[in-house]
XYZ file of C-alpha atoms in Angstrom:
323
model
C -0.372 -0.062 0.275
C 1.610 3.275 -1.355
C 2.008 5.954 1.567
C -0.115 8.780 1.951
C 0.202 12.235 1.232
C 0.949 13.260 5.062
C 2.957 10.511 5.233
C 5.803 11.212 2.801
C 5.679 14.901 3.625
C 6.852 13.785 6.883
C 9.919 11.884 6.172
C 10.456 15.312 3.676
C 10.637 17.126 6.303
C 12.488 13.843 8.922
C 15.458 14.243 5.787
C 15.560 17.645 5.612
C 15.835 18.254 9.391
C 18.163 15.377 9.473
C 20.551 17.128 6.336
C 20.840 20.658 7.769
C 21.592 19.310 10.923
C 24.044 17.526 9.553
C 25.489 19.916 7.581
C 26.046 22.831 10.933
C 27.698 20.078 12.710
C 31.528 21.372 12.370
C 33.477 19.314 10.409
C 35.587 17.435 12.521
C 32.532 16.125 14.085
C 30.259 14.602 11.471
C 34.497 12.360 10.476
C 33.554 11.055 14.452
C 29.719 10.834 13.961
C 30.025 8.428 10.491
C 33.738 6.490 11.891
C 31.810 6.131 14.474
C 28.570 4.445 12.819
C 31.159 2.873 10.366
C 32.566 0.851 13.772
C 29.405 0.435 15.146
C 27.979 -1.438 12.289
C 30.965 -3.835 12.001
C 30.461 -4.644 15.578
C 27.125 -5.098 15.028
C 28.229 -7.629 12.542
C 30.392 -8.503 14.574
C 28.614 -10.067 16.847
C 26.707 -11.161 15.301
C 29.891 -13.399 13.547
C 30.647 -13.970 17.146
C 27.216 -15.927 17.596
C 27.161 -18.189 14.736
C 30.594 -19.395 15.901
C 30.171 -19.742 19.317
C 27.557 -22.214 18.008
C 29.377 -23.941 15.708
C 31.829 -24.622 18.427
C 29.430 -25.282 21.492
C 28.187 -27.900 18.539
C 31.134 -29.298 17.324
C 32.169 -29.986 21.316
C 29.858 -30.971 22.648
C 29.606 -33.148 19.908
C 32.925 -34.680 20.132
C 32.943 -35.498 23.839
C 29.978 -37.308 23.872
C 30.956 -39.464 20.345
C 34.551 -39.441 23.271
C 32.124 -40.335 26.241
C 30.653 -43.377 24.586
C 34.033 -44.914 22.759
C 34.927 -45.385 26.674
C 31.874 -46.535 28.227
C 31.245 -48.856 25.632
C 35.161 -50.091 25.690
C 34.860 -50.012 29.969
C 31.314 -52.081 29.384
C 33.299 -55.379 27.678
C 34.707 -55.589 31.443
C 32.250 -56.198 33.008
C 31.230 -60.230 33.732
C 28.178 -60.806 35.585
C 25.051 -58.405 35.660
C 25.238 -57.908 39.449
C 28.192 -55.394 38.394
C 25.926 -53.360 37.486
C 25.534 -50.546 39.764
C 29.344 -50.880 40.457
C 30.359 -49.627 36.954
C 27.229 -47.039 37.341
C 28.799 -45.786 40.529
C 32.860 -46.138 39.222
C 30.770 -44.196 36.543
C 29.190 -41.361 38.144
C 31.980 -40.730 40.534
C 34.567 -40.235 36.637
C 31.835 -37.742 35.219
C 32.578 -36.103 37.641
C 35.009 -33.516 36.809
C 33.477 -33.748 32.675
C 32.831 -31.627 30.600
C 29.762 -30.595 27.855
C 28.281 -34.516 28.571
C 26.295 -36.511 31.513
C 25.238 -39.335 31.118
C 22.713 -41.778 33.188
C 22.968 -45.279 33.460
C 19.660 -47.504 33.555
C 19.477 -51.498 34.368
C 17.337 -53.754 31.982
C 14.149 -52.660 33.172
C 14.871 -48.956 32.825
C 15.033 -48.329 36.485
C 18.302 -45.310 37.210
C 21.034 -46.092 38.212
C 22.673 -42.891 38.631
C 20.372 -39.897 37.275
C 21.987 -36.931 33.641
C 20.286 -34.370 36.102
C 22.955 -34.893 39.043
C 25.768 -34.218 36.161
C 24.061 -31.402 34.638
C 23.462 -29.812 38.075
C 27.668 -28.960 38.255
C 27.784 -26.736 35.570
C 24.894 -24.845 36.419
C 27.703 -21.614 38.450
C 29.244 -21.809 34.699
C 25.972 -20.870 32.879
C 25.578 -18.009 35.786
C 26.386 -15.304 33.665
C 25.285 -15.703 29.762
C 21.212 -14.120 29.310
C 18.741 -16.911 28.617
C 19.208 -14.575 25.166
C 22.754 -15.191 23.426
C 21.956 -19.167 25.243
C 19.217 -19.158 22.621
C 20.699 -18.169 19.543
C 24.058 -19.820 20.697
C 22.841 -23.165 22.175
C 23.035 -26.044 19.132
C 21.529 -29.565 19.255
C 21.212 -31.425 22.537
C 22.213 -34.788 20.580
C 22.228 -37.874 23.329
C 24.016 -42.068 22.519
C 22.530 -45.091 24.443
C 25.240 -47.585 24.477
C 24.201 -50.540 25.513
C 26.023 -52.534 28.142
C 25.463 -56.430 26.836
C 28.504 -57.896 28.577
C 28.232 -61.858 26.907
C 25.498 -60.994 24.676
C 22.957 -60.591 27.382
C 21.666 -57.345 28.114
C 21.833 -55.985 31.463
C 20.888 -52.051 31.045
C 22.082 -48.929 29.016
C 24.383 -45.664 29.179
C 21.891 -42.531 27.537
C 25.112 -40.403 26.981
C 23.405 -36.470 26.640
C 24.856 -33.230 25.211
C 25.723 -30.324 27.950
C 26.538 -27.245 25.918
C 26.288 -25.162 29.036
C 29.622 -25.126 30.022
C 31.041 -24.103 26.335
C 28.233 -21.230 26.204
C 29.309 -19.337 29.766
C 33.266 -19.464 28.702
C 31.893 -18.266 24.321
C 29.753 -15.959 26.596
C 32.976 -14.746 28.826
C 34.527 -14.014 25.665
C 32.611 -12.135 23.297
C 31.699 -9.658 26.896
C 36.113 -9.706 27.304
C 36.661 -9.275 22.806
C 33.421 -6.340 23.052
C 35.788 -4.701 26.309
C 38.378 -4.919 24.447
C 36.991 -3.429 20.983
C 34.915 -0.723 22.568
C 37.863 1.150 24.428
C 40.289 0.369 21.289
C 37.224 2.159 19.636
C 37.465 5.525 22.198
C 40.692 5.583 21.985
C 40.499 5.742 18.146
C 38.134 8.379 18.495
C 39.939 10.417 20.735
C 43.260 10.200 19.218
C 41.053 10.829 15.671
C 40.052 14.336 17.344
C 42.913 16.100 17.732
C 44.511 13.801 15.219
C 41.521 15.807 12.885
C 42.630 19.322 15.359
C 46.151 18.983 13.560
C 45.224 18.723 10.054
C 42.181 21.084 10.035
C 44.084 23.720 12.056
C 45.678 24.300 8.170
C 42.162 25.138 6.782
C 41.021 27.022 10.393
C 43.459 29.795 9.741
C 42.297 29.661 6.192
C 38.709 30.848 7.317
C 40.265 33.245 9.512
C 42.483 34.956 6.560
C 39.569 34.835 4.652
C 37.337 36.597 7.365
C 40.392 39.302 7.407
C 40.911 39.661 3.230
C 37.324 40.574 4.352
C 38.072 42.872 6.564
C 41.026 44.737 3.970
C 43.744 42.860 5.670
C 46.023 42.327 2.585
C 48.784 42.330 4.014
C 48.483 38.898 6.329
C 49.619 35.460 5.175
C 49.458 32.339 6.230
C 52.348 30.317 7.953
C 52.739 26.824 4.850
C 51.632 23.989 6.265
C 53.249 20.538 6.385
C 50.227 19.174 5.233
C 51.117 18.077 1.653
C 47.550 18.707 0.671
C 46.908 23.170 1.661
C 50.246 23.542 0.756
C 49.759 24.512 -3.098
C 45.856 25.952 -0.885
C 47.522 27.850 1.825
C 50.090 29.048 -1.447
C 47.962 30.742 -3.370
C 46.011 32.429 -0.799
C 48.874 34.442 0.021
C 48.911 34.925 -3.401
C 45.522 36.040 -3.873
C 46.066 38.428 -0.826
C 49.432 40.084 -2.791
C 47.703 40.785 -5.944
C 44.910 41.643 -3.073
C 46.951 44.075 -1.725
C 48.372 45.413 -5.461
C 44.840 45.818 -7.330
C 43.949 48.112 -3.767
C 47.080 49.796 -3.745
C 46.425 50.437 -7.981
C 42.897 51.322 -7.101
C 44.001 53.581 -4.446
C 46.849 55.334 -6.626
C 44.216 56.321 -9.272
C 41.359 57.256 -6.558
C 43.976 59.648 -5.788
C 44.439 60.707 -8.804
C 40.969 61.382 -10.387
C 40.401 63.486 -7.153
C 43.526 65.692 -8.487
C 41.835 65.685 -12.215
C 38.840 67.000 -10.478
C 40.779 68.961 -7.959
C 42.740 70.511 -10.990
C 39.034 71.357 -13.818
C 37.774 72.877 -10.906
C 40.631 75.298 -10.585
C 40.629 75.839 -14.026
C 36.641 76.391 -14.081
C 36.935 78.333 -11.398
C 39.789 80.689 -12.543
C 38.242 80.498 -16.226
C 35.375 81.896 -14.659
C 36.935 85.019 -12.570
C 39.086 85.557 -15.679
C 36.568 85.596 -18.654
C 33.037 85.837 -17.017
C 33.385 87.980 -14.539
C 34.538 90.936 -17.027
C 31.913 89.521 -19.569
C 28.932 89.727 -16.834
C 30.755 92.985 -15.945
C 30.289 94.644 -18.801
C 26.567 93.455 -19.360
C 25.408 94.814 -15.978
C 26.622 98.246 -16.402
C 25.513 98.464 -20.319
C 22.380 97.766 -18.874
C 22.519 99.795 -16.254
C 23.455 103.538 -18.677
C 20.560 101.837 -21.066
C 17.943 101.844 -17.890
C 19.408 105.350 -17.446
C 18.681 106.845 -20.624
C 15.690 104.878 -20.828
C 14.538 107.279 -19.009
C 14.450 110.042 -21.119
C 12.095 109.191 -23.077
C 7.888 109.230 -22.301
C 6.673 106.767 -20.201
C 5.221 104.643 -22.955
C 8.318 103.886 -24.118
C 10.666 104.015 -21.417
C 8.135 101.437 -19.576
C 8.723 98.318 -21.290
C 12.400 98.530 -21.841
C 13.088 99.542 -17.937
C 10.982 95.572 -17.400
C 13.622 94.053 -20.130
C 16.722 96.149 -18.305
C 15.395 94.252 -14.344
C 15.168 90.995 -16.169
C 19.039 91.349 -17.611
C 20.430 92.841 -14.278
C 18.904 89.306 -12.317
C 19.713 87.081 -14.992
C 23.393 88.161 -14.800
C 23.462 88.702 -10.735
C 21.850 84.767 -10.545
């Protein structure tokens, strides 16, 4: 069933938020988080492999011990001469199995009465299984096998020995080994992360200085220069930055020189214009003012209907000349 539009929009929003959050993290932390995720995945895969390996080893070890004790019991059973020796055989076998791992035995007579119970031996392994959690036992526990060995001296069946596989000790050892490896692995990862943190600080320090240098250029400090780092990949970047700073300094100096030259040219033009106004336009305007003044005096000697328009024109000329 396809996702609803609201679910798709929520997922897209979550991904966008994740990308934005990731992009805001410092580059050092992005590297450390990426390595940590890879190490975590590797740990999970290693744990899965260790569980399957422990299951295989427990199965092989248990089968081998069952086969070994089946042959041993079959050989010992051949030494029996009479049926009444079965109890002594069971007691002797019970003592031998007291310290045996991975297997337990039960002895029954011909009628099926238990002379030795297999639970008597499996109880000895309970202490070794205490450290393994139930989920680990469930994953590692192989299929329990049992083997029955008939006791029939001179062809007369007098009883049987049932050998059961008990992989509890092997499971407990596998759990202890897995815990040890997990602690060592986590410790190694922790040390690696701490080392990478400081190492990346040293590696990324030239980039931090480069960022500071770019800010210096932004505010106009073109004399700033970067120290050439020992990292081969960053050396050409620092060299290019210094060349860029030098070029910007030269361009800035040239722009300053051109600006001063432009100001000087403008000032010279202003002085020339002022001189022309003072030396040429001034006398001309003065002559116009003098002529209009004489014309006004002459117009006053004329009749009023003739003098009025002349005087009006003279006043307008005077105002424009004054302006």
